[in-house]
Short mmCIF file of C-alpha atoms in Angstrom, two decimals:
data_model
loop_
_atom_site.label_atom_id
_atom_site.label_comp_id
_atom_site.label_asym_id
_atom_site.label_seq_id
_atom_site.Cartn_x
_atom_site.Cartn_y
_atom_site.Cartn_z
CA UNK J 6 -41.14 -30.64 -26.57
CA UNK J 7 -42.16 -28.74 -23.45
CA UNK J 8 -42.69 -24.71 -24.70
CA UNK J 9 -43.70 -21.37 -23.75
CA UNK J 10 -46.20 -19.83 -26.12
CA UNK J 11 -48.10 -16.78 -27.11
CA UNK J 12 -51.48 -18.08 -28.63
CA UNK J 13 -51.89 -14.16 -29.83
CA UNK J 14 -50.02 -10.99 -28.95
CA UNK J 15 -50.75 -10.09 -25.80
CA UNK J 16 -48.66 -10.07 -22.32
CA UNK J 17 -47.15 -12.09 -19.35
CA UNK J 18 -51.25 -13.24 -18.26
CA UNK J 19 -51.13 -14.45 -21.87
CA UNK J 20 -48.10 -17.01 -21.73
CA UNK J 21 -49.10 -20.73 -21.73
CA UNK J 22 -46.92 -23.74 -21.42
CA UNK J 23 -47.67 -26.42 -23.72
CA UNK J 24 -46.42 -29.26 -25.75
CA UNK J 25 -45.18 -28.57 -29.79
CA UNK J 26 -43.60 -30.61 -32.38
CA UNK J 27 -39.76 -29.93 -32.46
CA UNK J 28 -39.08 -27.48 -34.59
CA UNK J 29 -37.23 -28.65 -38.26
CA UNK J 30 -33.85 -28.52 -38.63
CA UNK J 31 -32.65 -27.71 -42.14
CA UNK J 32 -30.01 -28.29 -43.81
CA UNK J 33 -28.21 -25.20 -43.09
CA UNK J 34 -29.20 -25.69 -39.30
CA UNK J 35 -28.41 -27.23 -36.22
CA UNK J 36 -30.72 -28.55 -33.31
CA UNK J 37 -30.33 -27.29 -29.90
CA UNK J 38 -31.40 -28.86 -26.81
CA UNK J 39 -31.62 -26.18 -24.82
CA UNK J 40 -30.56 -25.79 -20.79
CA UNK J 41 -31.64 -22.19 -20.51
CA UNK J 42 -32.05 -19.07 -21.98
CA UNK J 43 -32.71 -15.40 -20.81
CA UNK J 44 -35.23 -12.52 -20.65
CA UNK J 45 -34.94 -9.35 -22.12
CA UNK J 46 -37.25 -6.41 -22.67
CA UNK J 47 -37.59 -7.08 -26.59
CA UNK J 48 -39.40 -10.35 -25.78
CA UNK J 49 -42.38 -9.22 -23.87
CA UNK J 50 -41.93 -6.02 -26.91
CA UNK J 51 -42.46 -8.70 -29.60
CA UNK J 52 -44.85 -10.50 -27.73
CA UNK J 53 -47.14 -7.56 -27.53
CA UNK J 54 -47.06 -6.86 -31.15
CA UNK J 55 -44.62 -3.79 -30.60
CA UNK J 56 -42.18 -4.65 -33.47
CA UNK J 57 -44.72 -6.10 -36.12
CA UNK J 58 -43.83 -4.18 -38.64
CA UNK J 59 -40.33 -5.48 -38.66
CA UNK J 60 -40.30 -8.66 -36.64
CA UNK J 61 -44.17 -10.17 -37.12
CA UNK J 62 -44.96 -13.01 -35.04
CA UNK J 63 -46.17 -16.44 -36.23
CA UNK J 64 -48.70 -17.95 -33.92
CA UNK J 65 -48.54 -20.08 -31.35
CA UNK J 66 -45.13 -17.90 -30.85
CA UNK J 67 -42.56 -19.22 -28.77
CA UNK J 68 -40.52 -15.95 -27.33
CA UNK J 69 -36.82 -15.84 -26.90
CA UNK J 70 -33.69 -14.89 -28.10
CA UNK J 71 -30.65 -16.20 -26.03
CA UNK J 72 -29.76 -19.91 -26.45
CA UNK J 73 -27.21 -22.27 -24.58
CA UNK J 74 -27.63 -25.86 -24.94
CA UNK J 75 -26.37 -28.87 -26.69
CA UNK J 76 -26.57 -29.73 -30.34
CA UNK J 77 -28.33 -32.67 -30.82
CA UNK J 78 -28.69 -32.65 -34.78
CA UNK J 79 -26.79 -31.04 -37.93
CA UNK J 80 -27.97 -30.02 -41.01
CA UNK J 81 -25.71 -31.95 -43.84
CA UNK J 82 -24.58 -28.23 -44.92
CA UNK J 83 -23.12 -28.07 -41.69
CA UNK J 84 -19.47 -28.42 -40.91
CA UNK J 85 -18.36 -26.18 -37.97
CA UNK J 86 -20.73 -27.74 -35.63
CA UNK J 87 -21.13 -31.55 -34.40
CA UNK J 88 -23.52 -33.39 -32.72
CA UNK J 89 -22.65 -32.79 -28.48
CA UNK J 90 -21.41 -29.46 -28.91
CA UNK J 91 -22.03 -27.21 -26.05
CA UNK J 92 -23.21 -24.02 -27.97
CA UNK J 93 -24.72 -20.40 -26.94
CA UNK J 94 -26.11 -17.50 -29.25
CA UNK J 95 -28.58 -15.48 -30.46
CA UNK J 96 -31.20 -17.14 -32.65
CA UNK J 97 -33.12 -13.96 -33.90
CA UNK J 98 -35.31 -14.92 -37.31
CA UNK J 99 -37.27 -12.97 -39.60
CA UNK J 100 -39.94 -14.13 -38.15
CA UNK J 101 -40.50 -14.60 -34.36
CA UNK J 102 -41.97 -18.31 -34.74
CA UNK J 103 -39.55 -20.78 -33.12
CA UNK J 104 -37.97 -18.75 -30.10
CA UNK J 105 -36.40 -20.06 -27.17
CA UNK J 106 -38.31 -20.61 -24.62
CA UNK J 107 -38.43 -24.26 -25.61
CA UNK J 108 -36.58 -27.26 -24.61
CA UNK J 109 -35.61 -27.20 -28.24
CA UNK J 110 -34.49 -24.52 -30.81
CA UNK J 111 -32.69 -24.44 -34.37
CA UNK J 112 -29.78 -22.23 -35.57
CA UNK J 113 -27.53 -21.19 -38.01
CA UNK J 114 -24.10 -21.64 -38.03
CA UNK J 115 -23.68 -17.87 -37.96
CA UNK J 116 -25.96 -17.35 -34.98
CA UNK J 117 -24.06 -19.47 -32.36
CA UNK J 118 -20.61 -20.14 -30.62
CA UNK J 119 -18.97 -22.54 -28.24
CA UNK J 120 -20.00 -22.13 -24.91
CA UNK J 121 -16.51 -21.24 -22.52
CA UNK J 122 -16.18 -24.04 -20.69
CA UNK J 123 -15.95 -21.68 -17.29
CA UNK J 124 -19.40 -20.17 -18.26
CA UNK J 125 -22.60 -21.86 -16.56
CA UNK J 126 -25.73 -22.70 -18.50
CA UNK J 127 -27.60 -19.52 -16.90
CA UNK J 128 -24.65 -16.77 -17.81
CA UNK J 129 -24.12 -18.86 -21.27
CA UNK J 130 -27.63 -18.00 -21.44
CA UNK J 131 -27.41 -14.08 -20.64
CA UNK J 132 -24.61 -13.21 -22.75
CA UNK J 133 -25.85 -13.08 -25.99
CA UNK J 134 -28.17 -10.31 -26.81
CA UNK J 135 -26.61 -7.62 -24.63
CA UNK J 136 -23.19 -8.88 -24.95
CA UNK J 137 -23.66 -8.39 -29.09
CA UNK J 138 -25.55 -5.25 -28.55
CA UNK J 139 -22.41 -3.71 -26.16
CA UNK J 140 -19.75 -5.13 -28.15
CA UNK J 141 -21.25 -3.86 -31.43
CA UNK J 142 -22.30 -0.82 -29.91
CA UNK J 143 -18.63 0.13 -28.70
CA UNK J 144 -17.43 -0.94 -32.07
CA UNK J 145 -19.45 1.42 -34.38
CA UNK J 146 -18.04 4.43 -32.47
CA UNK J 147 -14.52 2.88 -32.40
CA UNK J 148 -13.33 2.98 -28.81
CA UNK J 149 -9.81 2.39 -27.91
CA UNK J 150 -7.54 2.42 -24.60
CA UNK J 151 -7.18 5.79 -23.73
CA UNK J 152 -10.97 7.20 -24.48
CA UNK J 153 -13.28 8.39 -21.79
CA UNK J 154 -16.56 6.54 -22.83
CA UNK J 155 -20.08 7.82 -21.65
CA UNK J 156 -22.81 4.96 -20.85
CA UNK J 157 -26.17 6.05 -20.41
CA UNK J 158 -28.14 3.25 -18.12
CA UNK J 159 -24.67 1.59 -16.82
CA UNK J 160 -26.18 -0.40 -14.53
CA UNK J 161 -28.47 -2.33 -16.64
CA UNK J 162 -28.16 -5.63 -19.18
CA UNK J 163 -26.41 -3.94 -21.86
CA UNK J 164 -25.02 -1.06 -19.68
CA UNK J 165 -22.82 -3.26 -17.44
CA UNK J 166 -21.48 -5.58 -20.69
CA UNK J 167 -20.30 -2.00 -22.09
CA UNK J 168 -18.64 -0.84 -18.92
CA UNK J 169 -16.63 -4.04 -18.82
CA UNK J 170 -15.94 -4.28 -22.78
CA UNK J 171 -14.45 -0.53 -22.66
CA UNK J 172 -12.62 -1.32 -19.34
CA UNK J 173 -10.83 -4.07 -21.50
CA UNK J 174 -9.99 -2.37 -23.65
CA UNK J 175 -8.06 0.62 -21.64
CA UNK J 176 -10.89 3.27 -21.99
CA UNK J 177 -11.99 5.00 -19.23
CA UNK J 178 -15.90 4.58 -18.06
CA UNK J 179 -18.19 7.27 -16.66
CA UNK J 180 -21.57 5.58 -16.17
CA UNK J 181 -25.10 6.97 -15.58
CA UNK J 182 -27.20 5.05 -12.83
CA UNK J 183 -29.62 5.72 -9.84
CA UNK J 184 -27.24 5.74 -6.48
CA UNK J 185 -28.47 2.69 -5.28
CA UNK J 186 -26.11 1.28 -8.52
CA UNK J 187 -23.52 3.07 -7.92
CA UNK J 188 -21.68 0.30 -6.03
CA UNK J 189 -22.38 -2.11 -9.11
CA UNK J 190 -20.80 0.57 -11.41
CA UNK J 191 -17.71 0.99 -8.91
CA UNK J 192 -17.33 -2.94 -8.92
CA UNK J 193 -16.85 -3.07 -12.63
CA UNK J 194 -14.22 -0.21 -12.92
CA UNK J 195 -16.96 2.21 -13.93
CA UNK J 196 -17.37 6.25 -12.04
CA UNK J 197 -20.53 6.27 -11.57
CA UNK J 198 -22.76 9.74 -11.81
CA UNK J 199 -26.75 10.04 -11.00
CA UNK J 200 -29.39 10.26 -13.30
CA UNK J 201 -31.57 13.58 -12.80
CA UNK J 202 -31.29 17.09 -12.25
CA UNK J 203 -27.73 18.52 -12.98
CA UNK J 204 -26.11 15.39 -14.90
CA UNK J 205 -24.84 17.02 -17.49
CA UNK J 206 -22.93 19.49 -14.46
CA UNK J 207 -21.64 16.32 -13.00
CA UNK J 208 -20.80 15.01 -16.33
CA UNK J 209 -18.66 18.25 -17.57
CA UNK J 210 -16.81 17.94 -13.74
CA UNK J 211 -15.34 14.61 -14.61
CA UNK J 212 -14.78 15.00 -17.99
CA UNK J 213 -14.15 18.86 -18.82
CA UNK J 214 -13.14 18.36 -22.22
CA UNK J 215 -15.97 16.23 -23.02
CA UNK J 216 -16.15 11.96 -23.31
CA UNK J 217 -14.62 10.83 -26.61
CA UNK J 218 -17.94 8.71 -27.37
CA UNK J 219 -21.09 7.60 -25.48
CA UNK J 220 -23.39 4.75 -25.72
CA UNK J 221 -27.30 5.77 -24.94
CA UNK J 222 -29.04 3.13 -23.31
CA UNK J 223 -31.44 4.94 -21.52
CA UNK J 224 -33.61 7.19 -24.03
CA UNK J 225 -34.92 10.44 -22.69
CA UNK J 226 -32.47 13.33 -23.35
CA UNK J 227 -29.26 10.96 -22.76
CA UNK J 228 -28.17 11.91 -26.70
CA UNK J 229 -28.85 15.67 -26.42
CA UNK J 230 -27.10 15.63 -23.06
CA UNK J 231 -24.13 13.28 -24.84
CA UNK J 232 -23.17 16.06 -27.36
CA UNK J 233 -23.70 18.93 -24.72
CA UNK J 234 -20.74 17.39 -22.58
CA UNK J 235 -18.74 17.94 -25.81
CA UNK J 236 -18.87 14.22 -27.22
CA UNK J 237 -18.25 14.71 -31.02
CA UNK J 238 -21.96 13.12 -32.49
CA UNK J 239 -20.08 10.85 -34.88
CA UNK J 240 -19.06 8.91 -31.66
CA UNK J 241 -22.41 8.96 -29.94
CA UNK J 242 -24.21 5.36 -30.46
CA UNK J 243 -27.96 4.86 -29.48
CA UNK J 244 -29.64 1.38 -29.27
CA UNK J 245 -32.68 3.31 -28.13
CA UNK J 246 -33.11 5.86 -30.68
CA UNK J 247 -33.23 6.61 -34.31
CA UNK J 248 -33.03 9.58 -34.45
CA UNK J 249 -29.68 9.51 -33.21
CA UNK J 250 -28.79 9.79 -36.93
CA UNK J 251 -30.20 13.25 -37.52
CA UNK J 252 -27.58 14.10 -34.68
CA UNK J 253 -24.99 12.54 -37.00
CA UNK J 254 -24.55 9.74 -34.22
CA UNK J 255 -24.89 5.96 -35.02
CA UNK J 256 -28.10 3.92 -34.25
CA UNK J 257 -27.15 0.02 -33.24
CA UNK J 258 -29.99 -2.99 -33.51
CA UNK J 259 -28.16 -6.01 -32.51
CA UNK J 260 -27.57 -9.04 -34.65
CA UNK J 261 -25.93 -12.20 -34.98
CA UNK J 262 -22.65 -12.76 -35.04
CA UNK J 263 -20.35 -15.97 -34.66
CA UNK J 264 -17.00 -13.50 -34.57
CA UNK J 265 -18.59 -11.16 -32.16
CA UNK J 266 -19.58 -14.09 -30.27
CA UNK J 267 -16.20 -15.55 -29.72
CA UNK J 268 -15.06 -12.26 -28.91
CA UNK J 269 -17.29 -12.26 -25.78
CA UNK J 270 -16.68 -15.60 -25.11
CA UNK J 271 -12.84 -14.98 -24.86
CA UNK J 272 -13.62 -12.18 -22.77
CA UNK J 273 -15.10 -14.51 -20.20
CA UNK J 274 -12.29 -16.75 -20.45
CA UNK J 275 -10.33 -14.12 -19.14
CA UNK J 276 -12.46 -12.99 -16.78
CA UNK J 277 -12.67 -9.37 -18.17
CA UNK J 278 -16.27 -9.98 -18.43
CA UNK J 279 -18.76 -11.69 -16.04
CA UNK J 280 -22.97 -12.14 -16.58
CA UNK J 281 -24.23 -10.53 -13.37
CA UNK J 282 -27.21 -13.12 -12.60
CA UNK J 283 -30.57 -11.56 -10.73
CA UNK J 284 -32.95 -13.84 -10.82
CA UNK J 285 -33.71 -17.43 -12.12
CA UNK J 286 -37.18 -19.00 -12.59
CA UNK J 287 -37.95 -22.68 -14.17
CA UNK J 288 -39.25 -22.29 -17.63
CA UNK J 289 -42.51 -23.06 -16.24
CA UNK J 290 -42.80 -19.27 -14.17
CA UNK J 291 -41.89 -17.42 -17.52
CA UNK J 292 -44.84 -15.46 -17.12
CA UNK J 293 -43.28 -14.62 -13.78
CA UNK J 294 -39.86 -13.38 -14.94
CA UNK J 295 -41.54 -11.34 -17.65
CA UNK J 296 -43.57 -9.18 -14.85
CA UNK J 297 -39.77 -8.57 -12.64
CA UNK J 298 -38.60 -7.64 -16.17
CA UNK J 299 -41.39 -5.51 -17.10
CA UNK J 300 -40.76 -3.51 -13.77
CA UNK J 301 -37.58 -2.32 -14.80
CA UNK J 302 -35.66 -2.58 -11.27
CA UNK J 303 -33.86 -5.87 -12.40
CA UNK J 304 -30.12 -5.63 -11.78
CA UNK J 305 -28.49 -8.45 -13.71
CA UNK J 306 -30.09 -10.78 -16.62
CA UNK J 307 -32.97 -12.91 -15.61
CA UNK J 308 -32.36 -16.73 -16.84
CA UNK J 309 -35.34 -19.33 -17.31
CA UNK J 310 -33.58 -22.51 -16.31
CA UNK J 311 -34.88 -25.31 -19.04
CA UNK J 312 -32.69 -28.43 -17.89
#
């Protein structure tokens, strides 16, 4: 199979396309042939050896999270799946070996859904990661129609798959973003409020009594400034920080889930949630889509299309 590798850690100038063995599908497994997948931050973060101590890489590494393809073997301990099932998911391991930057990956049962049939291959492909991470992020702090909801970094992957999760479920969404978002935010039913200098002045005007929890995807002083605007700290969430805890807060790292995947999916269905698209490169510019995501201007998911 065609793949993207990482002889070594190292960065975007480092990626190589080349051709691997399949990887081997167990008997708990499936085999996916994939037709795309997505960037995110955490893969050019594994790929430079960031998370070693709790994610090491296996070399030649193939990066990647998000999957959406077509199963095209099953493990004989596998009966939810069949052979030609249109699947999507998050394949994190251990052990960041077998990724997805590949024409093929392999799963577990409890890594993957069914793709919604009104979903294309390249928003199949950006759901997963920041879908889970929003969805699991707005559980742990328990929102509910009727709560004002604080999202730090609205505007980006996981940002805009909270602001639509809350809106569907009847909160209310004040959003942090640069002004040249604020449109995007506005779009998805979010009030958007600018980063910088007096937010937490702009926060207390909208929300005097103080949001009834807050997501921080943005680091900085986003949890500090959470609590200050009155949020109560065992209803402020932080995929960016651990120390969130300290606060009394939650911290989230996403992980697989088949439920919370057929949650999203029927949110799609729906159409209470969409996968705002930016940019899409063939597998073979991967090195390319790393460097847009690397700048940190990106305003949607970038998708490697595979087939």
């Amino acid at each position: 199979m065609k793949a993207v590798v990482l002889p070594r850690y190292g960065g975007a100038d480092e990626l190589e396309v080349i051709d691997l063995p399949r990887p081997p599908c167990g008997a708990g497994e499936v085999l996916v042939e994939l037709r795309a997948t997505s960037v995110n931050p955490v893969d050019w973060k594994v790929g430079a050896g960031y998370l070693d101590a709790a994610i090491p890489g296996q070399f030649p590494l193939v990066p990647g999270w998000d999957a959406a393809g077509v199963i095209t073997e099953v493990g004989p301990e596998v009966a939810e799946f069949a052979v030609g099932d249109e699947v999507f998911g998050y394949v994190r391991r251990p052990i960041a070996k077998w990724g997805t930057y590949a024409e093929y990956t392999i799963a577990e049962p409890g890594m993957i859904a069914r793709k919604p049939a009104n979903l294309d291959w390249g928003s199949a492909a950006g759901l997963p990661l920041v879908g889970l991470t929003a969805l699991q992020c707005l559980d742990t702090v328990r929102v509910k129609e009727g709560d004002t909801v604080l999202v730090h970094a609205a505007a980006g992957g996981v940002g805009t798959m909270a602001v639509q999760i809350a809106k569907s479920r009847g909160a209310r969404v004040i959003g942090t973003a640069s002004a040249r978002n604020h449109d995007h935010l506005v779009a998805f039913g979010a009030e958007p409020v600018e980063y910088g200098p007096g937010l937490l002045e702009r926060v207390r005007w909208l929300v005097p009594d103080g949001p009834d929890a807050a997501l921080d995807a943005a680091g900085g002083d986003a949890i500090e400034l959470s609590i200050e605007a009155g949020t109560d700290p065992s209803r402020v969430v932080s995929i960016m920080d651990p120390a969130i805890r300290d606060h009394g807060g939650e911290y989230v790292f996403v992980s697989a889930d088949s439920e919370d995947l057929r949650q999203l999916a029927a949110l799609t269905e729906t159409r209470e949630l969409v996968v705002p698209i930016s940019e899409t490169y063939p597998l073979e510019q991967a090195a390319d889509a790393w460097r847009a995501s690397q700048t940190g201007r990106t305003r949607g998911k970038i998708v490697l299309r595979i087939s």
